PDB file of C-alpha atoms in Angstrom:
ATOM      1  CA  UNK O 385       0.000   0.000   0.000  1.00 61.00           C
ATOM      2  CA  UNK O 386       1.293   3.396  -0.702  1.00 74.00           C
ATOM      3  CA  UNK O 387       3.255   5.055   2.351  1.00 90.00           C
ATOM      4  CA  UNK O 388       2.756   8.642   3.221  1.00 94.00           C
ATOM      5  CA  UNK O 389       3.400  11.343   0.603  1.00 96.00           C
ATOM      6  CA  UNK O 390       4.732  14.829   1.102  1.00 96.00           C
ATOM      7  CA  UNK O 391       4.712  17.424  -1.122  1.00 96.00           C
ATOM      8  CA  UNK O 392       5.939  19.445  -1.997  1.00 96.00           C
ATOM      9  CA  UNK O 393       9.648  17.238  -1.562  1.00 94.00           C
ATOM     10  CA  UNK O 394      11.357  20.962  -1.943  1.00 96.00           C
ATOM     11  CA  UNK O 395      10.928  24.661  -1.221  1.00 96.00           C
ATOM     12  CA  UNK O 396      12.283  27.551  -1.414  1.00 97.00           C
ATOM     13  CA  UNK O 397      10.588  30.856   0.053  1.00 97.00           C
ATOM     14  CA  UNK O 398      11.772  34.550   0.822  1.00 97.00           C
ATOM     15  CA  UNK O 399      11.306  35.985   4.763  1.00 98.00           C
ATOM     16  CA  UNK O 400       8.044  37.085   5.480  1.00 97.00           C
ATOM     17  CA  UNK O 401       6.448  34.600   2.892  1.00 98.00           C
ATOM     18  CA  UNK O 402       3.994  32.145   4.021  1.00 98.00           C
ATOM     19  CA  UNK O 403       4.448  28.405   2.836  1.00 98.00           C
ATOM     20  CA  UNK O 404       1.712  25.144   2.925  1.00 98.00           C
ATOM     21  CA  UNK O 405       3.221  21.497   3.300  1.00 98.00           C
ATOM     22  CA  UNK O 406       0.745  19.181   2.211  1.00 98.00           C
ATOM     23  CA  UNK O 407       0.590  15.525   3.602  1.00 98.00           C
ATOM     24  CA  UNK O 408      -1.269  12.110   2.648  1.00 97.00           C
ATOM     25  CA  UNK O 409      -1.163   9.464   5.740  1.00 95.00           C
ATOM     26  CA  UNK O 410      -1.123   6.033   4.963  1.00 93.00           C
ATOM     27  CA  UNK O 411      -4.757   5.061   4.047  1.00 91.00           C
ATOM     28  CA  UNK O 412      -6.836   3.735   7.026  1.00 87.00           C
ATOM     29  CA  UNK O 413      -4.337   6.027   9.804  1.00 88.00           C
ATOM     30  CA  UNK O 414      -6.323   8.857  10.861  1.00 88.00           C
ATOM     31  CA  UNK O 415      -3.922  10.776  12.834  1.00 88.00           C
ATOM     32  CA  UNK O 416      -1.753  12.824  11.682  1.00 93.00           C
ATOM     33  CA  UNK O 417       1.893  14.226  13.158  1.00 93.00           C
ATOM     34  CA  UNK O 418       3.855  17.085  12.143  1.00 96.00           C
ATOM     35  CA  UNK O 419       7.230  17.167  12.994  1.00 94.00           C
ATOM     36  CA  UNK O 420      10.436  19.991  12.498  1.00 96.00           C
ATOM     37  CA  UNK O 421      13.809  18.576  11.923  1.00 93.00           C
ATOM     38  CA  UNK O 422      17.129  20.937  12.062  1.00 92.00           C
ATOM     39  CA  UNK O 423      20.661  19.826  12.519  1.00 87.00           C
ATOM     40  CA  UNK O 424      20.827  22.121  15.917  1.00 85.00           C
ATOM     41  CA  UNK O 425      17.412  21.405  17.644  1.00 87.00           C
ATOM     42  CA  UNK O 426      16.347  17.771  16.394  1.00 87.00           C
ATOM     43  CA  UNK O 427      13.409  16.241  15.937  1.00 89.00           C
ATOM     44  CA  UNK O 428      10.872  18.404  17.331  1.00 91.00           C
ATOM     45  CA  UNK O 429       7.086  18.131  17.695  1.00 90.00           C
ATOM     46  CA  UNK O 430       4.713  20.395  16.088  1.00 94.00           C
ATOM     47  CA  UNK O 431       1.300  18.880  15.880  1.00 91.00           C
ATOM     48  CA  UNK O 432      -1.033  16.083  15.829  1.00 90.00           C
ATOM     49  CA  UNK O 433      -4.482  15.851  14.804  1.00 91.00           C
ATOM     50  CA  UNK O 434      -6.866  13.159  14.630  1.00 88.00           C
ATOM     51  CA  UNK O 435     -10.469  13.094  12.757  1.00 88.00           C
ATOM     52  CA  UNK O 436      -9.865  16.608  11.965  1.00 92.00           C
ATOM     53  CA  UNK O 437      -9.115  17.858  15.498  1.00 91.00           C
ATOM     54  CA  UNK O 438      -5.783  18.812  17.141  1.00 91.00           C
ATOM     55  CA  UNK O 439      -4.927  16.779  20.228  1.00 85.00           C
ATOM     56  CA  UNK O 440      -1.657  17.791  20.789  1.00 84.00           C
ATOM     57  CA  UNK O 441       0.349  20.507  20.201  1.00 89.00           C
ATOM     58  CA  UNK O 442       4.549  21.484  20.908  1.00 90.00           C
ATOM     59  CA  UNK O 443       5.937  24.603  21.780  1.00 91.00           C
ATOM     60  CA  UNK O 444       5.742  26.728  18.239  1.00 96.00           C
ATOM     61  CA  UNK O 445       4.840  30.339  17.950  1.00 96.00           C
ATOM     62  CA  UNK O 446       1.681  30.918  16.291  1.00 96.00           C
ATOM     63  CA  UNK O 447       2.685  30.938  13.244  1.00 97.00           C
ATOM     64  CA  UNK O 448       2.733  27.634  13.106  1.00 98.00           C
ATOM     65  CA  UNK O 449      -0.483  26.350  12.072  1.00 97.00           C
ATOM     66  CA  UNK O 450      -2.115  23.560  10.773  1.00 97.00           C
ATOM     67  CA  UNK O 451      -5.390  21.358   9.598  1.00 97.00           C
ATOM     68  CA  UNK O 452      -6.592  17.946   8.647  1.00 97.00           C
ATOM     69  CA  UNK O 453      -9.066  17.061   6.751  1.00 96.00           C
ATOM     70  CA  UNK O 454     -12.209  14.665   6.634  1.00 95.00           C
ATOM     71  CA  UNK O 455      -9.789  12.444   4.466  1.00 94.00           C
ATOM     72  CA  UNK O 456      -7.342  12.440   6.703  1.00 94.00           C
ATOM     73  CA  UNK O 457      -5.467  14.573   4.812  1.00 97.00           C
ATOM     74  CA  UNK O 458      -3.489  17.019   6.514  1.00 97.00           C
ATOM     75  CA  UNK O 459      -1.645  20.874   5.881  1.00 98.00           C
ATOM     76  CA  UNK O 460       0.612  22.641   8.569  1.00 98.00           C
ATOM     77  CA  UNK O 461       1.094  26.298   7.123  1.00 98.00           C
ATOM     78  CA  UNK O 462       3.910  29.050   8.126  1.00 98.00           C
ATOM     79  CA  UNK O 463       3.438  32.175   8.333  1.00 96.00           C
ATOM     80  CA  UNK O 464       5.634  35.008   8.110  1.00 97.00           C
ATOM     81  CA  UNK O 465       8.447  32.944   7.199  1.00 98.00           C
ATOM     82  CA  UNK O 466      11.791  33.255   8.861  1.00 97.00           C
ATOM     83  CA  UNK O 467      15.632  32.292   8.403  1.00 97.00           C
ATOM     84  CA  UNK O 468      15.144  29.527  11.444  1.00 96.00           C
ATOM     85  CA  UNK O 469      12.306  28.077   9.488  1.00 97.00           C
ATOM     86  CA  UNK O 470      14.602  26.588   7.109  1.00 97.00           C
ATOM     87  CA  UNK O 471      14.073  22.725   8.317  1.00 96.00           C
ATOM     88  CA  UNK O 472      13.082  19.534   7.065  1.00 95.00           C
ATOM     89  CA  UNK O 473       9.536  18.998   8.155  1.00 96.00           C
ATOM     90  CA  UNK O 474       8.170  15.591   8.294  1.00 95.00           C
ATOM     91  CA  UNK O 475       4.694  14.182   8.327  1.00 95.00           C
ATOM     92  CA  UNK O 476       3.862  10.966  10.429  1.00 93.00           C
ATOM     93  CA  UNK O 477       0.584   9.143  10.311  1.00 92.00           C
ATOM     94  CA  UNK O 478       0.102   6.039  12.853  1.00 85.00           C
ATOM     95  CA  UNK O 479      -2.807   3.632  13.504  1.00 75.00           C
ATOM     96  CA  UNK O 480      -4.944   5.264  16.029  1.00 63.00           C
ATOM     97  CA  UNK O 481      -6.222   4.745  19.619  1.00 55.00           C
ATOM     98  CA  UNK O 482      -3.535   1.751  19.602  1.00 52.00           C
ATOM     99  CA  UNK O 483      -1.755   3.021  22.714  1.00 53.00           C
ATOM    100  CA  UNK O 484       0.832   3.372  19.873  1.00 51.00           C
ATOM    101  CA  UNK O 485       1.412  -0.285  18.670  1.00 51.00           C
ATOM    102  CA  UNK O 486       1.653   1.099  15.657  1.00 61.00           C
ATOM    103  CA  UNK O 487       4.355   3.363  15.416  1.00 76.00           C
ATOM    104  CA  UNK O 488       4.603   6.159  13.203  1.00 84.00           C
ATOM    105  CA  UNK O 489       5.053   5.788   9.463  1.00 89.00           C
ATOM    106  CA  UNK O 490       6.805   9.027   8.024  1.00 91.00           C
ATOM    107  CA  UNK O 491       7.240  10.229   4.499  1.00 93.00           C
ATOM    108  CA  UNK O 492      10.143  11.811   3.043  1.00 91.00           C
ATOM    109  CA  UNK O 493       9.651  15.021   4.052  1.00 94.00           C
ATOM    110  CA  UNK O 494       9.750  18.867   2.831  1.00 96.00           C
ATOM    111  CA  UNK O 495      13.093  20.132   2.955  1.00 95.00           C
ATOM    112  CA  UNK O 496      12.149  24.594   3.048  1.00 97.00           C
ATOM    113  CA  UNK O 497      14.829  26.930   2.640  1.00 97.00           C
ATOM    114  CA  UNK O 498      13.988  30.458   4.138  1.00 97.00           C
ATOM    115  CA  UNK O 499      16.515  33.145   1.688  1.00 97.00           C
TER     116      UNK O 499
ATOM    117  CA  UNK S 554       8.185  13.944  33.242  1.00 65.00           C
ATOM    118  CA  UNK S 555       8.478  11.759  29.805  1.00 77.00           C
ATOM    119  CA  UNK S 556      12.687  11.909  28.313  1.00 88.00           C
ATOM    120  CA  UNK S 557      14.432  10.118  26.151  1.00 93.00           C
ATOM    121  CA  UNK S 558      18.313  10.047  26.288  1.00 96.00           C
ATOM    122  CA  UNK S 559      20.930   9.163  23.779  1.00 96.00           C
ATOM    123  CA  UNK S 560      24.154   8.412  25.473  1.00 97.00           C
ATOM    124  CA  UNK S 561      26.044   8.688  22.516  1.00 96.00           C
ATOM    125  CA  UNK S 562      25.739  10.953  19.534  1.00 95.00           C
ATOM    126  CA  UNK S 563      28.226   9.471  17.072  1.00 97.00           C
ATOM    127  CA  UNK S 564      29.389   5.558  17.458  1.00 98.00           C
ATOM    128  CA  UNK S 565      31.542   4.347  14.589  1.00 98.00           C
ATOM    129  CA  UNK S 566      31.772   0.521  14.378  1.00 98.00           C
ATOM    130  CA  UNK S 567      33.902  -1.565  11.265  1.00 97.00           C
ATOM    131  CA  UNK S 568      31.912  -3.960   9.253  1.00 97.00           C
ATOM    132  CA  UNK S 569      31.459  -6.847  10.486  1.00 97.00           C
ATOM    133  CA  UNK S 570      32.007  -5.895  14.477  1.00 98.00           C
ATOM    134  CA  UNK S 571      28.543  -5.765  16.690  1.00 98.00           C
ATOM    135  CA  UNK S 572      26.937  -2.306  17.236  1.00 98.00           C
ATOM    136  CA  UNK S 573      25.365  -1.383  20.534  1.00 98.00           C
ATOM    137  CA  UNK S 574      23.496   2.050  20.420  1.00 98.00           C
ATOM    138  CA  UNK S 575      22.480   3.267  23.890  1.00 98.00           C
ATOM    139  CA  UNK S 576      19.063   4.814  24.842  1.00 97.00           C
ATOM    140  CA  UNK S 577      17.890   5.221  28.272  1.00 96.00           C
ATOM    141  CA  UNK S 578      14.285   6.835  29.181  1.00 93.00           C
ATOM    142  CA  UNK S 579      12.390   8.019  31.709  1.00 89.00           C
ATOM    143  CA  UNK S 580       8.352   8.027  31.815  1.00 80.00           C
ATOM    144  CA  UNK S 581       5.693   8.355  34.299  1.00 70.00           C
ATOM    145  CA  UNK S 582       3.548   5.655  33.025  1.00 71.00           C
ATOM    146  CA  UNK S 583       3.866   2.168  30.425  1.00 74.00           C
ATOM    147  CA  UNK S 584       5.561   3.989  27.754  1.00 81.00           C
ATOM    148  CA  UNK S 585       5.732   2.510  24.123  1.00 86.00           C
ATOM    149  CA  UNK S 586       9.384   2.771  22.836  1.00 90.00           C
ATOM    150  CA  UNK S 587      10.746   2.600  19.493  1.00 92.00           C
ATOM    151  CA  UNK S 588      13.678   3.002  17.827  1.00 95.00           C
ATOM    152  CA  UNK S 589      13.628   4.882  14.286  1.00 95.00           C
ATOM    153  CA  UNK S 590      16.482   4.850  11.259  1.00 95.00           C
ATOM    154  CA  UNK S 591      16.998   7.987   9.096  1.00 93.00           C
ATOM    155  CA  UNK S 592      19.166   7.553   6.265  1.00 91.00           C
ATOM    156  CA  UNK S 593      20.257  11.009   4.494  1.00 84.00           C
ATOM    157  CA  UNK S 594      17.764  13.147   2.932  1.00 77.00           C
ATOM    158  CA  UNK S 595      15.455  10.325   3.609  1.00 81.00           C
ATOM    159  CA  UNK S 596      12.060  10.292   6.352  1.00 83.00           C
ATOM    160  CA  UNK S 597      12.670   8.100   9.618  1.00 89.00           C
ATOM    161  CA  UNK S 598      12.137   4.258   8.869  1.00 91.00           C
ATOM    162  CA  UNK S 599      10.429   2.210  12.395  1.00 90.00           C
ATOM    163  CA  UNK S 600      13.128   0.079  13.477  1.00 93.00           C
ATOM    164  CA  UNK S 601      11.169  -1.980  16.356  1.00 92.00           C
ATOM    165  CA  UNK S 602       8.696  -1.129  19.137  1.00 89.00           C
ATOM    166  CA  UNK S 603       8.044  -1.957  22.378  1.00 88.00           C
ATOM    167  CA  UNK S 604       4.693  -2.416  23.843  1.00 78.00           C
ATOM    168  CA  UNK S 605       4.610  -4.349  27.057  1.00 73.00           C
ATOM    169  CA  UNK S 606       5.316  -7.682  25.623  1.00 72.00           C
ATOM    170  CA  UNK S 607       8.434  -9.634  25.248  1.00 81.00           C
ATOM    171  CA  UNK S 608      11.284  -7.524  26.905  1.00 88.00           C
ATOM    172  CA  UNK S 609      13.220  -8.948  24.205  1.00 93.00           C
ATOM    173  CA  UNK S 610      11.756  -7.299  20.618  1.00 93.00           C
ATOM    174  CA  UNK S 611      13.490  -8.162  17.205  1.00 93.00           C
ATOM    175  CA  UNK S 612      13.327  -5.746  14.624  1.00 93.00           C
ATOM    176  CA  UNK S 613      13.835  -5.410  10.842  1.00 92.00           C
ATOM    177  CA  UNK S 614      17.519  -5.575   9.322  1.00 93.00           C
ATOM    178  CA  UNK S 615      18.461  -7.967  12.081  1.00 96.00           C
ATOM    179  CA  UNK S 616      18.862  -5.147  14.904  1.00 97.00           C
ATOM    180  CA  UNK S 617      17.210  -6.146  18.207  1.00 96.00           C
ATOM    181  CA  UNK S 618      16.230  -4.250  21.107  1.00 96.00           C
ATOM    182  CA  UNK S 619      16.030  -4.808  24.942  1.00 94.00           C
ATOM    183  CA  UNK S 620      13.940  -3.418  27.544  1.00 91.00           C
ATOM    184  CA  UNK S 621      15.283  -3.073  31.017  1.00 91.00           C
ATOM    185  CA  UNK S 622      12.573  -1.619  33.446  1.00 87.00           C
ATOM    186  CA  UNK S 623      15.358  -1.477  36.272  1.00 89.00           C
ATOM    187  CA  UNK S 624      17.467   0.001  34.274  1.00 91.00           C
ATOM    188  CA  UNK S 625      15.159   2.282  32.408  1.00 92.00           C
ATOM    189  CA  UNK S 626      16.821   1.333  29.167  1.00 94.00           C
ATOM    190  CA  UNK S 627      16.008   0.164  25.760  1.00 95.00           C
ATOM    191  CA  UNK S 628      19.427  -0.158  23.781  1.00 97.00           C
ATOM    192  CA  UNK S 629      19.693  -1.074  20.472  1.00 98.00           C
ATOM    193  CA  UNK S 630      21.929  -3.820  19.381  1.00 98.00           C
ATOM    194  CA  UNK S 631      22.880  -5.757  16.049  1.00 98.00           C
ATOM    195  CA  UNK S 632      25.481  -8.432  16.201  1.00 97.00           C
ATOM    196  CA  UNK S 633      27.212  -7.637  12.785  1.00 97.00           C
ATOM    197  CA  UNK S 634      27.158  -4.228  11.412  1.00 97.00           C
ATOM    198  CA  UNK S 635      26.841  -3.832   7.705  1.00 97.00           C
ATOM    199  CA  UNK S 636      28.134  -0.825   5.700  1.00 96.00           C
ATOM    200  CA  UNK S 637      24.347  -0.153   4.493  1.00 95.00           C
ATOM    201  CA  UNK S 638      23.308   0.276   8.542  1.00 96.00           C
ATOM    202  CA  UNK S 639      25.338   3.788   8.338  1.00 96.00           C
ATOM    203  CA  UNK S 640      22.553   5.913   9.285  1.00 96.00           C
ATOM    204  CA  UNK S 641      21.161   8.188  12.090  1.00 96.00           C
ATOM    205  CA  UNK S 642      19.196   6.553  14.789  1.00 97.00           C
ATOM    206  CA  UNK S 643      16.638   8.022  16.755  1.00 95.00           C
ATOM    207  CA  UNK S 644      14.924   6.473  20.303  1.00 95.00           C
ATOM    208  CA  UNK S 645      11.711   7.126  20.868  1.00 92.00           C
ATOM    209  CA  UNK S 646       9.182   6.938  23.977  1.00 88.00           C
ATOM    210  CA  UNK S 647       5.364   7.714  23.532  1.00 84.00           C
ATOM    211  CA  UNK S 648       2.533   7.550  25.900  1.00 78.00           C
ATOM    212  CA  UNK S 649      -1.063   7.781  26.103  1.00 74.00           C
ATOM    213  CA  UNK S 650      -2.533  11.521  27.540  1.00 71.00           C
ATOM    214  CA  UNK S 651      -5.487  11.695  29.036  1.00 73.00           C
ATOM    215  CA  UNK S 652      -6.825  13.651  26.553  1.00 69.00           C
ATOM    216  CA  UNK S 653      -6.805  11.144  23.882  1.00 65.00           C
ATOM    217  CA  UNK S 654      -3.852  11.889  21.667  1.00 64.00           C
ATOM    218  CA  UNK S 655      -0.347  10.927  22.138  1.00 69.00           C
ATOM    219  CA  UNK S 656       3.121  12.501  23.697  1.00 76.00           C
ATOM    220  CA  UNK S 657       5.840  11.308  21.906  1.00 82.00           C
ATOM    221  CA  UNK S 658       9.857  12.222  22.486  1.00 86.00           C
ATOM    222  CA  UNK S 659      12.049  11.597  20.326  1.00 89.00           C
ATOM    223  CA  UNK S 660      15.878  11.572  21.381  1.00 92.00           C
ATOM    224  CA  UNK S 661      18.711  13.715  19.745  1.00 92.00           C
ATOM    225  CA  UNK S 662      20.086  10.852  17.745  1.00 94.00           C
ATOM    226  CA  UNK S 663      22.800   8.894  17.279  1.00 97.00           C
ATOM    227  CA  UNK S 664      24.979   9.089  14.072  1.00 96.00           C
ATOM    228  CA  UNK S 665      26.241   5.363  13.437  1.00 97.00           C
ATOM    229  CA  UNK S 666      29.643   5.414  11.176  1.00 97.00           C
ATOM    230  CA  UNK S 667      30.553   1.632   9.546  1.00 97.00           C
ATOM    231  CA  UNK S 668      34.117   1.632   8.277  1.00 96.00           C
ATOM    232  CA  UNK S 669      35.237  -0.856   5.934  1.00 94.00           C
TER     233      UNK S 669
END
């Protein structure tokens, strides 16, 4: 079955542009994690939503945002872009309600490049 | 408080020789643990999981995990590393909130180097 798909797999924006990652779970996995990757901070947590509500939520400034949708489907937007945006951001949907049997299955990721 | 610690950020191993990657955790309830491999420019691949089963948990690739409650550990091991295993490997703890969703830390990583 296909895995989860990110798109777009590269971006480039300018500071003070705003950007939308889109991301297709596996089919069947209804939640949905977003996740920021950068060589100095890690893997860090953005969001997680589940039949189209947040549950969870790390420690990003607001312009951090994000939705799912009744497909599952799922879009974290920036805002306002900055220079320490630049990250790869990675998508992660997981069986849900499993007490996390599952494990996450990510895709490839968005690599964005703030200029 | 839920953490996950990776002893080591960079272990470099030669082909052939066992590889022992070292995770310990701490969590206020049954966490789930996992342990992820990112190859470059690639997403994170799931390694293995623990789930309150067998302590002992084989994974994919012929890596193995073992979870030590006393110890609050969950290393990662592989008895004969392979120059394709040359990767970044992340531990992982996740447990249930009340609210529903899930908390999941991962840990900084550790780079694994295989020398011919």
């Amino acid at each position: 079955k296909a895995g989860v798909t990110q798109t777009p797999r590269y971006l480039i924006k300018t500071r003070g542009q705003q950007v939308t990652l889109s991301c297709s779970p596996i089919s069947g996995h209804r939640s949905v994690s977003w996740y920021q990757q950068t060589p100095g901070q890690g893997l860090q947590f953005l969001f997680e939503y589940f039949s189209e509500t947040q549950r969870n939520k790390g420690n990003f400034p607001g312009r951090f945002s994000g939705r799912q949708f009744s497909n599952s489907r799922s879009e974290m937007n920036v805002s306002t872009l900055e220079l320490g945006d630049s990250a790869l951001y990675l998508c992660a949907s997981r069986v849900t309600d499993d007490r996390g049997l599952g494990g996450y299955t990510f895709g490839s990721g968005t690599r964005l490049t703030v200029v | 408080a839920q953490s996950v610690t990776q002893l080591d950020s960079h272990v470099s191993v030669s082909e052939g020789t066992p590889v022992l990657l070292r995770c310990n955790y701490s969590s206020s309830y049954s966490p789930s643990l996992f342990w992820y491999v990112q190859h470059p420019n690639k997403g994170l691949q799931l390694l293995l999981k623990y789930t309150s089963a067998a302590t002992l948990v084989k994974g994919i690739n012929g890596f193995e995990a073992e979870f030590k409650k006393s110890e609050t550990s969950f290393h990662l091991t592989k008895p004969s590393a392979h120059m394709s295993d040359a990767a970044e490997y992340f531990c992982v703890v996740s447990e249930v909130l009340n609210t529903g969703g899930f908390k999941t830390i991962f840990g900084a990583g550790t780079r694994l180097f295989v020398k011919a």
